Short mmCIF file of C-alpha atoms in Angstrom, two decimals:
data_model
loop_
_atom_site.label_atom_id
_atom_site.label_comp_id
_atom_site.label_asym_id
_atom_site.label_seq_id
_atom_site.Cartn_x
_atom_site.Cartn_y
_atom_site.Cartn_z
CA UNK A 409 36.93 73.89 49.31
CA UNK A 410 34.11 74.69 51.48
CA UNK A 411 33.93 73.51 54.77
CA UNK A 412 31.38 70.58 55.14
CA UNK A 413 28.13 71.65 57.11
CA UNK A 414 27.26 69.14 60.14
CA UNK A 415 24.57 68.77 62.11
CA UNK A 416 25.90 71.43 64.66
CA UNK A 417 25.88 73.98 61.84
CA UNK A 418 22.20 72.99 61.37
CA UNK A 419 21.30 73.26 64.87
CA UNK A 420 23.01 76.81 65.49
CA UNK A 421 21.06 78.21 62.08
CA UNK A 422 17.63 76.64 62.98
CA UNK A 423 18.23 78.21 66.36
CA UNK A 424 18.75 81.60 65.08
CA UNK A 425 15.63 81.09 62.76
CA UNK A 426 13.60 80.22 65.53
CA UNK A 427 14.85 83.22 67.73
CA UNK A 428 14.02 85.76 65.23
CA UNK A 429 10.69 83.78 65.14
CA UNK A 430 9.58 83.95 68.50
CA UNK A 431 10.56 87.67 68.58
CA UNK A 432 8.24 88.40 65.85
CA UNK A 433 5.77 85.84 67.59
CA UNK A 434 5.95 88.23 70.68
CA UNK A 435 5.02 91.23 68.86
CA UNK A 436 2.37 89.19 66.66
CA UNK A 437 0.52 88.22 69.77
CA UNK A 438 0.77 91.74 71.45
CA UNK A 439 -1.13 93.00 68.15
CA UNK A 440 -3.59 90.04 68.18
CA UNK A 441 -4.47 90.35 71.71
CA UNK A 442 -5.67 93.91 70.80
CA UNK A 443 -7.46 93.40 67.93
CA UNK A 444 -9.32 90.27 69.39
CA UNK A 445 -12.96 90.84 70.40
CA UNK A 446 -13.47 87.61 72.11
CA UNK A 447 -12.45 88.09 75.83
CA UNK A 448 -10.57 84.35 76.08
CA UNK A 449 -9.02 84.88 73.16
CA UNK A 450 -7.31 88.00 73.94
CA UNK A 451 -6.41 86.77 77.46
CA UNK A 452 -4.94 83.48 75.50
CA UNK A 453 -2.73 85.89 73.34
CA UNK A 454 -1.82 88.42 76.22
CA UNK A 455 -0.57 84.97 78.31
CA UNK A 456 1.15 83.32 75.63
CA UNK A 457 3.07 86.60 75.00
CA UNK A 458 4.35 86.55 78.20
CA UNK A 459 5.50 83.29 77.94
CA UNK A 460 6.89 83.80 74.23
CA UNK A 461 8.81 86.48 76.02
CA UNK A 462 10.07 83.70 78.55
CA UNK A 463 10.80 81.50 75.68
CA UNK A 464 13.05 83.85 74.04
CA UNK A 465 15.09 83.92 77.37
CA UNK A 466 15.15 80.20 77.09
CA UNK A 467 16.71 80.49 73.49
CA UNK A 468 19.72 82.83 74.79
CA UNK A 469 20.42 80.12 77.74
CA UNK A 470 20.61 77.48 74.81
CA UNK A 471 22.51 80.00 72.85
CA UNK A 472 25.18 79.86 76.09
CA UNK A 473 25.08 76.40 76.23
CA UNK A 474 26.50 75.84 72.91
CA UNK A 475 28.91 78.44 72.86
CA UNK A 476 27.43 80.81 70.40
CA UNK A 477 26.54 84.35 70.44
CA UNK A 478 22.28 84.82 70.73
CA UNK A 479 21.78 85.89 67.10
CA UNK A 480 18.54 86.41 64.95
CA UNK A 481 18.55 84.87 61.40
CA UNK A 482 15.43 86.28 59.43
CA UNK A 483 12.59 83.45 59.54
CA UNK A 484 10.76 83.56 56.11
CA UNK A 485 8.52 81.31 57.40
CA UNK A 486 7.64 83.51 60.20
CA UNK A 487 7.38 86.62 57.90
CA UNK A 488 5.11 84.64 55.58
CA UNK A 489 2.69 84.02 58.32
CA UNK A 490 2.73 87.36 60.33
CA UNK A 491 2.14 88.71 56.95
CA UNK A 492 -0.69 86.80 56.15
CA UNK A 493 -2.11 87.78 59.71
CA UNK A 494 -1.86 91.16 58.84
CA UNK A 495 -3.50 90.94 55.66
CA UNK A 496 -6.48 88.65 57.08
CA UNK A 497 -6.94 91.34 60.12
CA UNK A 498 -7.65 93.90 57.46
CA UNK A 499 -9.45 91.93 55.39
CA UNK A 500 -11.75 90.72 58.30
CA UNK A 501 -11.73 93.35 60.60
CA UNK A 502 -15.36 93.92 62.41
CA UNK A 503 -16.69 90.70 60.69
CA UNK A 504 -17.89 87.78 62.96
CA UNK A 505 -15.32 85.93 61.57
CA UNK A 506 -12.29 88.29 62.51
CA UNK A 507 -11.73 86.39 65.66
CA UNK A 508 -11.78 82.74 64.11
CA UNK A 509 -9.28 84.14 61.36
CA UNK A 510 -7.19 85.48 64.34
CA UNK A 511 -7.08 82.01 65.74
CA UNK A 512 -6.00 80.44 62.86
CA UNK A 513 -3.30 82.40 62.26
CA UNK A 514 -1.97 82.37 65.84
CA UNK A 515 -2.24 78.49 65.16
CA UNK A 516 -0.27 78.42 61.88
CA UNK A 517 2.48 80.15 64.18
CA UNK A 518 2.22 77.33 66.76
CA UNK A 519 2.51 74.74 64.41
CA UNK A 520 5.49 76.17 62.73
CA UNK A 521 7.02 76.82 66.50
CA UNK A 522 6.03 73.00 67.16
CA UNK A 523 7.78 71.70 64.26
CA UNK A 524 10.92 73.87 65.11
CA UNK A 525 11.01 73.23 68.54
CA UNK A 526 10.55 69.32 68.11
CA UNK A 527 13.31 69.30 65.58
CA UNK A 528 15.69 71.61 67.64
CA UNK A 529 15.15 69.26 71.08
CA UNK A 530 15.99 66.33 69.07
CA UNK A 531 19.24 67.65 67.59
CA UNK A 532 20.25 68.88 70.99
CA UNK A 533 19.86 65.43 72.09
CA UNK A 534 21.69 63.94 69.31
CA UNK A 535 24.31 66.39 69.88
CA UNK A 536 24.67 65.73 73.67
CA UNK A 537 23.36 69.09 74.70
CA UNK A 538 20.84 67.60 77.36
CA UNK A 539 20.84 70.62 78.97
CA UNK A 540 19.65 72.63 75.95
CA UNK A 541 17.13 69.71 75.10
CA UNK A 542 15.52 70.28 78.43
CA UNK A 543 15.07 73.64 77.92
CA UNK A 544 13.72 73.42 73.98
CA UNK A 545 11.11 70.76 75.76
CA UNK A 546 9.81 72.91 78.15
CA UNK A 547 9.04 75.61 75.22
CA UNK A 548 7.52 72.67 72.92
CA UNK A 549 5.27 71.58 75.72
CA UNK A 550 3.98 75.34 75.89
CA UNK A 551 3.43 75.74 72.50
CA UNK A 552 1.51 72.56 72.37
CA UNK A 553 -0.27 73.58 74.99
CA UNK A 554 -1.23 76.80 73.53
CA UNK A 555 -2.24 75.04 70.33
CA UNK A 556 -4.70 73.14 72.01
CA UNK A 557 -6.26 76.09 74.15
CA UNK A 558 -6.71 78.13 70.78
CA UNK A 559 -8.24 74.74 69.21
CA UNK A 560 -10.63 74.74 72.00
CA UNK A 561 -10.99 78.78 71.99
CA UNK A 562 -11.90 78.52 68.04
CA UNK A 563 -14.74 76.08 68.39
CA UNK A 564 -16.65 78.43 70.36
CA UNK A 565 -15.58 81.08 68.06
CA UNK A 566 -16.24 79.30 64.71
CA UNK A 567 -19.84 78.85 66.05
CA UNK A 568 -20.54 82.53 67.07
CA UNK A 569 -18.94 83.68 63.58
CA UNK A 570 -21.59 81.62 61.55
CA UNK A 571 -24.94 82.99 60.43
CA UNK A 572 -27.21 82.65 63.23
CA UNK A 573 -30.95 81.09 62.48
CA UNK A 574 -32.31 83.85 60.79
CA UNK A 575 -29.68 83.62 57.66
CA UNK A 576 -30.85 81.75 54.98
CA UNK A 577 -29.31 77.88 54.78
CA UNK A 578 -27.50 77.00 51.58
CA UNK A 579 -28.93 75.60 49.15
CA UNK A 580 -28.07 72.25 48.02
CA UNK A 581 -24.06 72.06 47.90
CA UNK A 582 -22.70 72.24 44.38
CA UNK A 583 -22.66 69.00 42.38
CA UNK A 584 -18.94 68.02 41.22
CA UNK A 585 -18.34 68.52 37.73
CA UNK A 586 -17.03 66.03 35.38
CA UNK A 587 -17.88 62.86 37.46
CA UNK A 588 -20.82 60.54 36.69
CA UNK A 589 -22.84 59.79 40.05
CA UNK A 590 -22.61 55.93 40.62
#
């Protein structure tokens, strides 16, 4: 009979997953920084790439705390987000919406990481790994801060990426089909 999985097993597997994801995030952020036209966005990507490299180091410390080797496990979610980002970079390259799309892709990464770090922090606390929980919380707070900064930057990018006053305003929005107006 197979050994029953425990919360410790789930913690370790998720830690390996986020370790992989964070390493991929560093690469994606560097690529995004080069592709971004908006100076503040490029700087945010560069700063968070450096921060993410530190987060990888923190994860290595968490592996040490739990007495397990620092190993990455392919993270399908991060592969999907990065693949979507690369597709969007190609599709929107040179367009006024390119930076808005880049910021949106970066936020998808941040939201995934926020979810994972929140879970890992909770599990570390439940498993009695107070030092690991502290390290994971430090990263969680950085991810939330980056997400808030990207939201702030996206507001100006999205405004800059919309048609100007010389563009024809859209006609009336299409009416919903299949429902009668009240």
